[in-house]
């Protein structure tokens, strides 16, 4: 990867910002809603808060004999690009790994794990054989000719695969990293699913490492949208995550043996993104050193940490002039197109590194002075605050947060009336004529979308055609989950996470879309109810080529009040179940008739036996 270090002259602009205590909990909740808005496939009944979206892409891959239904649309269009999608899942998972307690305390673990699983379920379907990975669905050129809702798609849904003759080490390795990181995230909650993720992660790393090549040489139509500048960083990134997930020396030895050849200890960078993982690798490996686990690899790990320090020092303007450029308003600025993704990723990374240094009681030594871990966190907070409104425009660049935010987002679904309101199909050209060029605000608020953001002088034009500034991406939003949870835990502010989410429609008046009064929701997330679910595997055995597991699920009333009429939804159940009573509703169960009331602190349990991944258990309703 070729990076130039440029230090532009700064233009100073005076502005006044009123000190504001930002509600990071609310921002976190809305950021997770953006992932629900980006879902492709069959939307989950009762677990879809973004009501203006409908099912889409239900035949993806079918014409080529593979099931590729699911996954995420990357931005304002409807292509499923494997590289940014995998990076987004890695970042979501890293947020859970580092800030598990913070996310759990904010009652957001259920939503976060579901956001991860929407990606990982798709990745495993896209990996039907050890050396095959379907890494794209849809074509950017044809997709961009149309402005239509995902539910109305008329553009080709061709799928593109990587194999031994058409390698893509960057995408395969990033997907391996995503699956390894998500295996760690899921392990305390779903051990069998975690194990399955790890199987795929190891196979994909082997595929990426053995059959080397750039994915956009194999999939030419991806080149102008997500061009890869190299795959060495992804191979190191995947190996580092596999070491975190397995503790197997092979993977640590890989990053050490290839440190120089693959640039891990050579590249000093000022960017962390879907394309450039070096700073992430360097900070992730620094953790091993800071924890005193370097052993015989200590000298090489110190070289990795030196480059991690370079990135951190550059962000904090302490790097002997080789610093990241900051706008007059204080936003780190890397690229003209969708700059916010670099700011959110760097802020998350520094929050993580701050924790690593604090745990080791260490400081950051820069060319221009020594820094305390808290100063890294302060910088991360400054970027989060800029995003949420502490900037010269006093505008939140997170859609739906605060009193002022972009209302002309470059996003097809947000800009066209929902299928639930405008039932007729919106054609390819009609979308441009009727909706794209509208001067009115979007009929659907796409909560939690982080737009591209302002230019290097803090200027921003809220114009749907200004895609460099108004288009949101999942890779920009994913780092915010961990970042906001960390900042909320420090500030202790009340947040939207304390209330059951009641957002069902947009709040911008529209001819087609009317606001629905907020009412208490009976649909419940396990992390938003007083009912805690503990899932464990108590035994396993083999029969022929199949392995079967005995699962025990404990339901505990963690509130101070008795609970009655609890109903559960159990999906992906293929075996026998004992301890619950089925209802007439599909996949819905209730507690046994003899257990009318679940008193405070008391538990109920049930057991089921099946092979393969475990079932998904969630709370539907209770009184």
Coordinates of C-alpha atoms in Angstrom, one line a residue:
X1 CA 0.0 0.0 0.0
X2 CA 1.3 3.4 -0.9
X3 CA 0.6 6.2 1.5
X4 CA 1.8 9.8 1.3
X5 CA 2.2 11.9 4.4
X6 CA 1.1 15.4 3.7
X7 CA 0.8 18.2 6.2
X8 CA -1.4 20.9 4.6
X9 CA -1.4 24.5 5.9
X10 CA -4.2 25.0 8.4
X11 CA -6.9 27.6 8.0
X12 CA -8.1 28.9 11.3
X13 CA -11.8 29.6 11.8
X14 CA -13.2 30.9 15.0
X15 CA -16.6 29.5 16.1
X16 CA -18.5 29.1 19.3
X17 CA -19.9 25.8 20.6
X18 CA -22.0 25.6 23.6
X19 CA -20.8 22.8 25.9
X20 CA -23.1 19.9 25.6
X21 CA -23.2 16.5 27.3
X22 CA -23.9 14.1 24.5
X23 CA -26.2 11.1 25.0
X24 CA -23.9 8.4 23.6
X25 CA -26.4 5.8 24.7
X26 CA -29.0 7.2 22.3
X27 CA -26.5 7.5 19.6
X28 CA -25.5 3.9 20.1
X29 CA -29.1 2.7 19.9
X30 CA -29.7 4.6 16.6
X31 CA -26.4 3.4 15.1
X32 CA -27.6 -0.1 15.6
X33 CA -30.8 0.8 13.8
X34 CA -28.8 1.7 10.8
X35 CA -27.7 -1.9 10.4
X36 CA -31.3 -2.9 10.5
X37 CA -32.1 -0.5 7.7
X38 CA -29.2 -2.0 5.6
X39 CA -30.4 -5.6 6.0
X40 CA -30.9 -7.6 2.8
X41 CA -33.0 -10.7 2.7
X42 CA -36.0 -11.8 4.7
X43 CA -36.4 -9.4 7.6
X44 CA -36.8 -11.0 11.1
X45 CA -40.4 -11.0 12.4
X46 CA -40.6 -9.0 15.6
X47 CA -36.9 -8.1 15.6
X48 CA -37.0 -5.4 12.9
X49 CA -37.4 -1.9 14.3
X50 CA -37.0 -0.1 11.0
X51 CA -40.6 -0.5 9.8
X52 CA -40.2 1.3 6.5
X53 CA -38.0 -1.5 5.2
X54 CA -39.3 -4.7 3.7
X55 CA -37.9 -8.0 2.4
X56 CA -35.5 -7.8 -0.5
X57 CA -33.0 -9.8 -2.5
X58 CA -34.9 -13.0 -1.7
X59 CA -33.4 -14.8 -4.7
X60 CA -29.8 -13.7 -4.5
X61 CA -27.5 -16.4 -5.8
X62 CA -30.3 -18.8 -6.8
X63 CA -29.6 -18.5 -10.5
X64 CA -26.1 -19.6 -9.8
X65 CA -27.1 -22.5 -7.6
X66 CA -26.1 -20.9 -4.2
X67 CA -28.2 -19.3 -1.4
X68 CA -26.8 -15.8 -0.9
X69 CA -29.9 -14.3 0.7
X70 CA -29.1 -12.0 3.6
X71 CA -26.1 -9.9 4.5
X72 CA -25.9 -6.1 4.2
X73 CA -26.1 -3.4 1.5
X74 CA -22.9 -1.4 1.9
X75 CA -24.2 2.1 1.6
X76 CA -27.0 4.0 -0.3
X77 CA -27.2 1.4 -3.0
X78 CA -28.0 -2.3 -3.2
X79 CA -24.8 -4.1 -3.9
X80 CA -23.4 -6.5 -1.3
X81 CA -19.7 -5.9 -1.3
X82 CA -17.8 -8.5 0.6
X83 CA -14.8 -6.4 1.7
X84 CA -16.5 -3.5 3.5
X85 CA -19.2 -5.9 4.9
X86 CA -16.6 -8.2 6.4
X87 CA -14.7 -5.2 7.9
X88 CA -17.9 -3.9 9.4
X89 CA -18.6 -7.2 11.1
X90 CA -15.0 -7.3 12.4
X91 CA -15.4 -3.9 13.9
X92 CA -18.8 -4.7 15.5
X93 CA -17.3 -7.8 17.0
X94 CA -14.2 -6.0 18.3
X95 CA -16.6 -3.5 20.0
X96 CA -18.3 -6.4 21.8
X97 CA -14.9 -8.0 22.7
X98 CA -13.4 -4.9 24.2
X99 CA -16.5 -3.2 25.7
X100 CA -18.7 -6.2 26.5
X101 CA -19.7 -4.9 29.9
X102 CA -20.4 -1.4 28.7
X103 CA -22.7 -2.7 25.9
X104 CA -24.4 -5.1 28.3
X105 CA -24.9 -2.4 30.9
X106 CA -26.6 -0.3 28.2
X107 CA -29.0 -3.2 27.4
X108 CA -27.7 -3.3 23.8
X109 CA -26.0 -6.7 23.6
X110 CA -29.0 -8.4 22.0
X111 CA -29.2 -5.8 19.2
X112 CA -25.4 -5.9 18.7
X113 CA -25.1 -9.6 18.5
X114 CA -28.0 -9.7 16.0
X115 CA -26.2 -7.1 13.9
X116 CA -23.1 -9.3 13.9
X117 CA -25.0 -12.5 13.2
X118 CA -26.8 -11.0 10.2
X119 CA -23.4 -10.7 8.6
X120 CA -21.8 -14.0 9.9
X121 CA -24.8 -16.1 8.8
X122 CA -24.4 -14.7 5.4
X123 CA -20.7 -15.2 5.3
X124 CA -21.0 -18.9 6.2
X125 CA -23.6 -19.4 3.4
X126 CA -21.2 -17.6 1.0
X127 CA -18.4 -20.1 2.0
X128 CA -19.9 -23.4 0.8
X129 CA -16.5 -25.1 0.3
X130 CA -13.1 -24.5 1.9
X131 CA -11.6 -22.7 -1.1
X132 CA -14.7 -21.0 -2.4
X133 CA -16.1 -17.6 -1.2
X134 CA -18.9 -15.7 -2.9
X135 CA -17.8 -12.2 -2.2
X136 CA -20.2 -9.9 -4.1
X137 CA -23.9 -9.8 -5.2
X138 CA -25.0 -7.2 -7.6
X139 CA -23.1 -5.0 -10.0
X140 CA -22.3 -1.4 -9.1
X141 CA -22.6 0.0 -12.6
X142 CA -26.0 -1.4 -13.3
X143 CA -27.2 -0.7 -9.8
X144 CA -26.2 3.0 -10.0
X145 CA -28.2 3.4 -13.2
X146 CA -31.4 3.0 -11.1
X147 CA -32.8 4.9 -8.1
X148 CA -35.2 2.4 -6.6
X149 CA -36.1 0.8 -3.3
X150 CA -34.4 -2.5 -2.4
X151 CA -37.9 -4.1 -2.3
X152 CA -38.4 -3.1 -6.0
X153 CA -35.0 -4.1 -7.3
X154 CA -34.9 -4.6 -11.1
X155 CA -31.1 -4.6 -11.6
X156 CA -29.1 -7.8 -12.2
X157 CA -28.2 -9.7 -9.0
X158 CA -25.3 -11.6 -10.4
X159 CA -23.1 -13.2 -7.8
X160 CA -19.3 -13.3 -8.0
X161 CA -17.1 -15.9 -6.4
X162 CA -13.5 -16.4 -5.5
X163 CA -11.8 -19.8 -5.8
X164 CA -8.4 -21.4 -6.4
X165 CA -8.3 -20.1 -10.0
X166 CA -9.8 -16.7 -9.1
X167 CA -8.2 -15.7 -5.7
X168 CA -9.0 -12.8 -3.5
X169 CA -6.8 -12.9 -0.4
X170 CA -7.9 -9.5 0.8
X171 CA -11.6 -10.4 1.0
X172 CA -11.1 -14.0 2.1
X173 CA -8.7 -12.9 4.9
X174 CA -11.0 -10.1 6.0
X175 CA -13.9 -12.5 6.2
X176 CA -11.7 -14.9 8.2
X177 CA -10.9 -12.0 10.6
X178 CA -14.7 -11.1 10.9
X179 CA -15.6 -14.7 11.7
X180 CA -12.7 -15.2 14.2
X181 CA -13.6 -11.9 16.0
X182 CA -17.3 -12.8 16.0
X183 CA -16.4 -16.2 17.4
X184 CA -14.9 -14.5 20.4
X185 CA -17.9 -12.2 20.7
X186 CA -20.4 -15.0 20.7
X187 CA -18.5 -17.5 22.8
X188 CA -20.1 -16.6 26.2
X189 CA -23.6 -16.6 24.7
X190 CA -23.6 -19.4 22.0
X191 CA -20.6 -21.7 22.2
X192 CA -21.6 -24.0 19.4
X193 CA -22.2 -21.1 17.0
X194 CA -18.9 -19.7 18.1
X195 CA -17.2 -23.0 17.2
X196 CA -18.8 -23.1 13.8
X197 CA -17.6 -19.6 13.1
X198 CA -14.1 -20.6 13.9
X199 CA -14.2 -23.5 11.5
X200 CA -15.0 -21.2 8.7
X201 CA -12.5 -18.6 9.8
X202 CA -9.6 -21.1 9.7
X203 CA -10.6 -22.5 6.3
X204 CA -10.9 -19.0 4.8
X205 CA -7.5 -17.9 6.2
X206 CA -5.9 -21.0 4.7
X207 CA -7.6 -20.2 1.4
X208 CA -6.5 -16.6 1.5
X209 CA -2.9 -17.5 2.4
X210 CA -2.5 -20.4 -0.1
X211 CA -4.1 -18.9 -3.2
X212 CA -2.9 -15.3 -3.2
X213 CA -4.2 -12.5 -5.3
X214 CA -6.3 -9.3 -5.3
X215 CA -10.0 -9.8 -5.2
X216 CA -10.7 -7.0 -7.7
X217 CA -8.4 -8.7 -10.2
X218 CA -10.8 -11.6 -10.0
X219 CA -14.0 -9.5 -9.7
X220 CA -13.3 -6.7 -12.1
X221 CA -16.6 -4.9 -11.5
X222 CA -15.6 -4.2 -7.9
X223 CA -12.5 -2.2 -8.8
X224 CA -14.0 1.2 -9.3
X225 CA -16.1 0.9 -6.0
X226 CA -13.8 -0.8 -3.5
X227 CA -10.4 -1.0 -5.0
X228 CA -8.0 -3.0 -2.8
X229 CA -4.5 -1.6 -2.4
X230 CA -3.1 -4.9 -1.2
X231 CA -3.8 -8.0 0.8
X232 CA -0.8 -8.3 3.1
X233 CA -2.4 -6.3 5.8
X234 CA -5.6 -8.5 5.7
X235 CA -3.5 -11.7 6.0
X236 CA -1.8 -10.3 9.1
X237 CA -5.1 -9.0 10.4
X238 CA -6.8 -12.4 10.0
X239 CA -3.9 -14.2 11.6
X240 CA -3.9 -11.8 14.6
X241 CA -7.6 -12.3 15.1
X242 CA -7.3 -16.1 14.8
X243 CA -4.6 -16.0 17.5
X244 CA -7.0 -14.0 19.7
X245 CA -9.7 -16.6 19.1
X246 CA -7.7 -19.8 19.4
X247 CA -4.5 -19.0 21.3
X248 CA -2.7 -21.2 18.8
X249 CA 1.0 -20.4 18.4
X250 CA 0.8 -21.0 14.6
X251 CA -1.1 -17.7 14.1
X252 CA 1.2 -15.6 16.3
X253 CA 4.2 -17.1 14.7
X254 CA 2.7 -16.1 11.3
X255 CA 2.5 -12.4 12.1
X256 CA 6.0 -12.5 13.5
X257 CA 7.6 -14.4 10.6
X258 CA 5.8 -12.2 8.1
X259 CA 6.2 -8.9 10.0
X260 CA 8.8 -7.5 7.6
X261 CA 7.7 -9.2 4.3
X262 CA 4.1 -8.1 4.7
X263 CA 4.7 -4.7 6.0
X264 CA 3.4 -5.1 9.5
X265 CA 6.5 -3.6 11.1
X266 CA 7.4 -1.5 8.1
X267 CA 4.3 0.5 7.3
X268 CA 3.7 3.6 9.5
X269 CA 0.2 4.7 8.6
X270 CA -2.2 7.5 9.4
X271 CA -5.4 5.7 8.2
X272 CA -7.4 2.8 9.5
X273 CA -10.2 1.6 7.2
X274 CA -11.9 -1.2 5.2
X275 CA -8.8 -1.1 2.9
X276 CA -6.0 -0.4 5.3
X277 CA -5.8 -2.7 8.4
X278 CA -2.1 -2.0 9.4
X279 CA -2.9 0.3 12.4
X280 CA -5.5 -2.2 13.6
X281 CA -3.0 -5.1 13.4
X282 CA -0.3 -3.1 15.2
X283 CA -2.6 -2.1 18.1
X284 CA -4.1 -5.6 18.4
X285 CA -0.7 -7.2 18.6
X286 CA 0.5 -4.5 21.1
X287 CA -2.0 -5.9 23.5
X288 CA -0.1 -9.2 23.7
X289 CA 3.1 -7.3 24.5
X290 CA 1.4 -5.1 27.1
X291 CA 0.0 -8.1 28.8
X292 CA 3.5 -9.6 29.1
X293 CA 2.7 -12.5 26.8
X294 CA 5.3 -11.8 24.1
X295 CA 7.7 -14.5 25.1
X296 CA 10.2 -15.3 22.3
X297 CA 8.4 -12.9 20.0
X298 CA 8.8 -9.8 22.2
X299 CA 11.3 -8.1 20.0
X300 CA 9.1 -8.3 16.9
X301 CA 6.0 -7.3 18.8
X302 CA 7.8 -4.2 20.1
X303 CA 8.3 -3.2 16.4
X304 CA 4.6 -3.6 15.8
X305 CA 3.9 -1.4 18.9
X306 CA 6.3 1.2 17.6
X307 CA 4.1 1.6 14.5
X308 CA 1.0 1.5 16.7
X309 CA 2.5 4.4 18.6
X310 CA 3.2 6.2 15.3
X311 CA -0.5 6.1 14.4
X312 CA -1.7 7.2 17.9
X313 CA 0.9 10.1 18.0
X314 CA -0.1 11.2 14.5
X315 CA -3.7 11.4 15.6
X316 CA -2.8 13.5 18.7
X317 CA -0.6 15.8 16.7
X318 CA 2.6 14.7 18.6
X319 CA 4.4 13.0 15.7
X320 CA 7.2 15.5 14.8
X321 CA 5.1 17.1 12.1
X322 CA 3.9 13.8 10.5
X323 CA 0.4 14.2 11.9
X324 CA -3.1 13.6 10.7
X325 CA -4.6 16.7 9.3
X326 CA -7.5 18.2 11.4
X327 CA -10.1 20.6 10.2
X328 CA -10.4 24.0 11.9
X329 CA -13.3 22.5 13.8
X330 CA -11.2 19.6 15.1
X331 CA -12.2 16.7 12.8
X332 CA -9.4 14.4 11.6
X333 CA -9.4 14.6 7.8
X334 CA -8.0 11.8 5.6
X335 CA -10.0 11.7 2.4
X336 CA -12.5 13.9 0.5
X337 CA -14.9 11.1 0.0
X338 CA -16.7 9.8 3.1
X339 CA -14.1 11.1 5.5
X340 CA -16.3 10.3 8.6
X341 CA -15.4 6.6 8.2
X342 CA -11.8 7.3 8.9
X343 CA -12.6 9.5 11.9
X344 CA -15.0 6.9 13.4
X345 CA -12.5 4.0 12.9
X346 CA -9.5 6.0 14.3
X347 CA -11.6 7.1 17.3
X348 CA -12.6 3.6 18.1
X349 CA -9.0 2.3 17.7
X350 CA -7.6 4.9 20.1
X351 CA -10.3 4.2 22.7
X352 CA -9.2 0.5 22.5
X353 CA -5.5 1.4 22.7
X354 CA -6.2 3.7 25.6
X355 CA -7.7 0.8 27.5
X356 CA -4.7 -1.5 26.6
X357 CA -2.2 1.1 27.9
X358 CA -4.3 1.8 31.0
X359 CA -4.5 -1.9 31.9
X360 CA -0.7 -2.1 31.6
X361 CA -0.2 1.1 33.5
X362 CA 1.8 2.3 30.5
X363 CA 2.2 5.7 28.7
X364 CA 2.5 6.6 25.1
X365 CA 5.8 8.1 24.2
X366 CA 5.7 10.3 21.1
X367 CA 8.4 12.4 19.4
X368 CA 6.8 15.5 20.7
X369 CA 6.2 14.3 24.3
X370 CA 4.7 11.7 26.5
X371 CA 0.9 11.1 26.6
X372 CA -1.3 9.5 29.2
X373 CA -3.8 6.9 28.0
X374 CA -6.6 9.3 29.0
X375 CA -5.4 11.7 26.3
X376 CA -6.1 9.1 23.6
X377 CA -9.5 8.6 25.0
X378 CA -10.1 12.4 25.0
X379 CA -9.2 12.6 21.3
X380 CA -11.6 9.7 20.6
X381 CA -14.3 11.6 22.5
X382 CA -13.6 14.8 20.5
X383 CA -14.2 12.9 17.3
X384 CA -17.5 11.4 18.7
X385 CA -18.6 14.9 19.9
X386 CA -17.8 16.4 16.5
X387 CA -20.0 13.7 14.8
X388 CA -22.9 14.4 17.2
X389 CA -22.9 18.2 16.9
X390 CA -19.9 19.9 18.5
X391 CA -18.7 21.4 15.2
X392 CA -18.9 24.7 13.3
X393 CA -22.3 23.8 11.8
X394 CA -23.7 22.6 15.1
X395 CA -25.0 19.7 13.1
X396 CA -25.2 16.1 14.0
X397 CA -23.8 13.9 11.2
X398 CA -25.5 10.9 12.7
X399 CA -28.9 11.0 11.1
X400 CA -31.8 11.2 13.5
X401 CA -29.7 12.3 16.5
X402 CA -30.1 15.8 17.9
X403 CA -32.2 18.7 16.7
X404 CA -30.3 19.2 13.4
X405 CA -29.0 16.5 11.1
X406 CA -28.9 15.7 7.3
X407 CA -32.4 15.2 5.8
X408 CA -31.4 14.7 2.2
X409 CA -29.3 11.5 2.6
X410 CA -27.9 9.9 -0.5
X411 CA -29.8 6.6 0.2
X412 CA -32.4 5.1 -2.1
X413 CA -34.6 3.6 0.6
X414 CA -34.6 6.7 2.8
X415 CA -35.4 9.0 -0.1
X416 CA -38.4 7.1 -1.5
X417 CA -41.7 6.5 0.3
X418 CA -41.9 3.1 2.0
X419 CA -43.5 0.1 0.4
X420 CA -45.9 0.1 3.4
X421 CA -47.2 3.6 2.4
X422 CA -46.6 3.7 -1.4
X423 CA -47.7 0.3 -2.6
X424 CA -47.0 0.8 -6.3
X425 CA -43.6 -0.1 -7.6
X426 CA -41.1 2.8 -8.2
X427 CA -39.3 2.1 -11.4
X428 CA -35.7 2.6 -12.2
X429 CA -36.0 5.9 -14.0
X430 CA -39.0 7.0 -12.0
X431 CA -37.0 7.0 -8.9
X432 CA -34.6 9.6 -10.3
X433 CA -37.4 11.7 -11.7
X434 CA -39.8 11.7 -8.8
X435 CA -37.6 11.1 -5.7
X436 CA -33.9 11.7 -6.3
X437 CA -34.4 15.3 -7.5
X438 CA -36.9 16.2 -4.8
X439 CA -36.1 19.3 -2.8
X440 CA -38.2 18.0 0.1
X441 CA -36.6 16.0 3.0
X442 CA -36.4 12.3 2.9
X443 CA -39.7 10.6 3.6
X444 CA -38.0 8.0 5.8
X445 CA -35.5 8.9 8.5
X446 CA -32.6 6.5 8.4
X447 CA -31.7 6.6 12.0
X448 CA -28.1 6.1 12.9
X449 CA -26.7 6.6 9.4
X450 CA -23.3 8.3 9.6
X451 CA -23.0 10.3 6.5
X452 CA -19.7 11.2 4.7
X453 CA -19.5 14.4 6.5
X454 CA -18.0 17.9 5.9
X455 CA -14.9 18.9 3.8
X456 CA -11.5 19.9 5.2
X457 CA -12.9 23.4 6.0
X458 CA -15.9 22.0 8.0
X459 CA -18.3 22.9 5.1
X460 CA -21.2 20.6 4.4
X461 CA -23.9 20.6 1.8
X462 CA -27.1 18.6 2.7
X463 CA -27.8 17.6 -0.9
X464 CA -28.9 14.1 -2.0
X465 CA -26.7 14.4 -5.1
X466 CA -23.7 15.3 -3.0
X467 CA -22.8 11.6 -2.4
X468 CA -19.3 12.3 -1.2
X469 CA -20.8 14.0 1.9
X470 CA -24.3 12.7 2.3
X471 CA -24.0 8.9 1.6
X472 CA -23.7 6.7 4.7
X473 CA -21.8 3.4 4.9
X474 CA -21.9 0.4 7.2
X475 CA -18.1 0.5 7.5
X476 CA -18.3 4.1 8.9
X477 CA -21.0 3.2 11.4
X478 CA -19.6 -0.1 12.7
X479 CA -16.8 1.4 14.9
X480 CA -19.3 3.7 16.6
X481 CA -20.9 0.8 18.5
X482 CA -17.9 0.2 20.7
X483 CA -16.9 3.8 20.8
X484 CA -20.3 5.1 22.0
X485 CA -20.7 2.4 24.6
X486 CA -17.3 3.2 26.0
X487 CA -18.0 6.9 26.2
X488 CA -21.5 6.4 27.7
X489 CA -20.0 4.3 30.5
X490 CA -17.7 7.1 31.4
X491 CA -20.3 9.9 31.3
X492 CA -23.1 7.9 33.0
X493 CA -25.8 9.9 31.2
X494 CA -29.3 8.7 30.8
X495 CA -29.9 7.3 27.4
X496 CA -32.5 6.1 25.0
X497 CA -31.3 2.6 25.7
X498 CA -33.2 2.7 29.0
X499 CA -36.5 2.8 27.2
X500 CA -38.0 0.2 25.0
X501 CA -37.5 1.5 21.5
X502 CA -40.8 2.8 20.0
X503 CA -39.6 4.3 16.8
X504 CA -41.9 2.9 14.1
X505 CA -42.1 5.6 11.5
X506 CA -40.3 8.8 10.4
X507 CA -40.9 12.1 11.9
X508 CA -40.6 14.3 8.8
X509 CA -44.2 15.0 7.6
X510 CA -44.9 13.5 4.2
X511 CA -47.8 13.0 1.8
X512 CA -47.2 9.3 1.9
X513 CA -45.9 8.6 5.5
X514 CA -47.7 9.6 8.7
X515 CA -46.2 9.4 12.1
X516 CA -47.5 6.6 14.3
X517 CA -48.0 7.5 17.9
X518 CA -45.4 5.8 20.1
X519 CA -46.8 2.9 22.1
X520 CA -45.1 0.5 24.5
X521 CA -43.8 -2.4 22.5
X522 CA -44.7 -5.9 23.4
X523 CA -41.9 -7.3 21.3
X524 CA -38.9 -7.6 23.4
X525 CA -35.2 -8.0 23.1
X526 CA -33.6 -10.3 25.7
X527 CA -31.3 -7.5 26.7
X528 CA -34.2 -5.1 27.1
X529 CA -36.4 -7.2 29.4
X530 CA -36.1 -8.3 33.0
X531 CA -35.8 -11.8 31.7
X532 CA -32.2 -13.0 31.4
X533 CA -31.5 -16.0 29.1
X534 CA -28.5 -18.2 29.9
X535 CA -27.7 -20.8 27.2
X536 CA -25.3 -23.6 27.7
X537 CA -24.3 -27.0 26.2
X538 CA -24.3 -29.7 28.9
X539 CA -23.2 -32.7 26.8
X540 CA -22.5 -33.9 23.2
X541 CA -22.2 -37.2 21.4
X542 CA -21.5 -38.5 17.9
X543 CA -23.9 -40.7 15.8
X544 CA -22.3 -41.6 12.5
X545 CA -20.9 -38.5 10.9
X546 CA -23.2 -36.2 13.0
X547 CA -22.6 -34.5 16.4
X548 CA -25.5 -33.9 18.7
X549 CA -25.7 -31.5 21.6
X550 CA -27.8 -31.3 24.7
X551 CA -28.7 -27.6 25.3
X552 CA -29.9 -26.2 28.6
X553 CA -31.6 -22.8 28.6
X554 CA -32.2 -21.0 31.9
X555 CA -34.7 -18.0 32.1
X556 CA -34.2 -15.8 35.1
X557 CA -36.3 -12.9 36.4
X558 CA -33.8 -10.2 37.2
X559 CA -36.4 -7.6 38.1
X560 CA -38.0 -6.8 41.4
X561 CA -41.5 -7.7 40.3
X562 CA -43.3 -11.0 39.5
X563 CA -43.6 -11.9 35.8
X564 CA -46.5 -13.8 34.2
X565 CA -47.4 -15.0 30.8
X566 CA -43.9 -15.0 29.4
X567 CA -43.7 -16.1 25.8
X568 CA -40.5 -17.1 23.9
X569 CA -39.7 -17.4 20.2
X570 CA -37.4 -20.2 19.4
X571 CA -36.0 -20.2 15.8
X572 CA -33.8 -22.8 14.1
X573 CA -35.0 -25.5 16.4
X574 CA -34.6 -28.9 14.6
X575 CA -34.6 -31.3 17.5
X576 CA -36.7 -32.3 20.5
X577 CA -37.6 -29.8 23.3
X578 CA -38.6 -30.4 26.9
X579 CA -39.8 -28.0 29.6
X580 CA -41.9 -25.5 27.6
X581 CA -45.5 -25.6 26.2
X582 CA -46.0 -24.8 22.5
X583 CA -48.6 -22.2 21.5
X584 CA -50.7 -22.0 18.4
X585 CA -48.3 -19.4 17.0
X586 CA -45.4 -20.6 14.9
X587 CA -42.1 -21.0 16.9
X588 CA -43.7 -19.6 20.0
X589 CA -43.7 -21.2 23.4
X590 CA -44.7 -20.4 26.9
X591 CA -43.7 -21.5 30.4
X592 CA -45.3 -24.7 31.7
X593 CA -48.9 -24.3 33.0
X594 CA -47.8 -25.1 36.6
X595 CA -45.4 -22.2 36.5
X596 CA -47.9 -19.3 36.5
X597 CA -45.6 -16.8 38.0
X598 CA -41.8 -16.2 37.8
X599 CA -41.0 -14.4 41.0
X600 CA -38.1 -12.0 41.4
X601 CA -34.7 -13.9 41.3
X602 CA -36.4 -17.2 40.4
X603 CA -35.6 -19.3 37.3
X604 CA -37.2 -21.7 34.9
X605 CA -35.3 -23.9 32.5
X606 CA -35.9 -26.1 29.5
X607 CA -33.8 -28.5 27.4
X608 CA -33.5 -29.4 23.8
X609 CA -31.3 -31.8 21.7
X610 CA -30.2 -31.2 18.1
X611 CA -27.2 -31.3 15.8
X612 CA -25.6 -28.3 14.2
X613 CA -25.9 -24.7 15.4
X614 CA -28.0 -24.1 18.4
X615 CA -31.4 -22.5 18.3
X616 CA -32.0 -18.8 18.7
X617 CA -34.1 -18.0 21.8
X618 CA -35.7 -14.6 22.4
X619 CA -38.4 -13.1 24.6
X620 CA -41.6 -12.3 22.7
X621 CA -43.7 -10.8 25.5
X622 CA -44.5 -10.9 29.2
X623 CA -46.6 -9.2 31.9

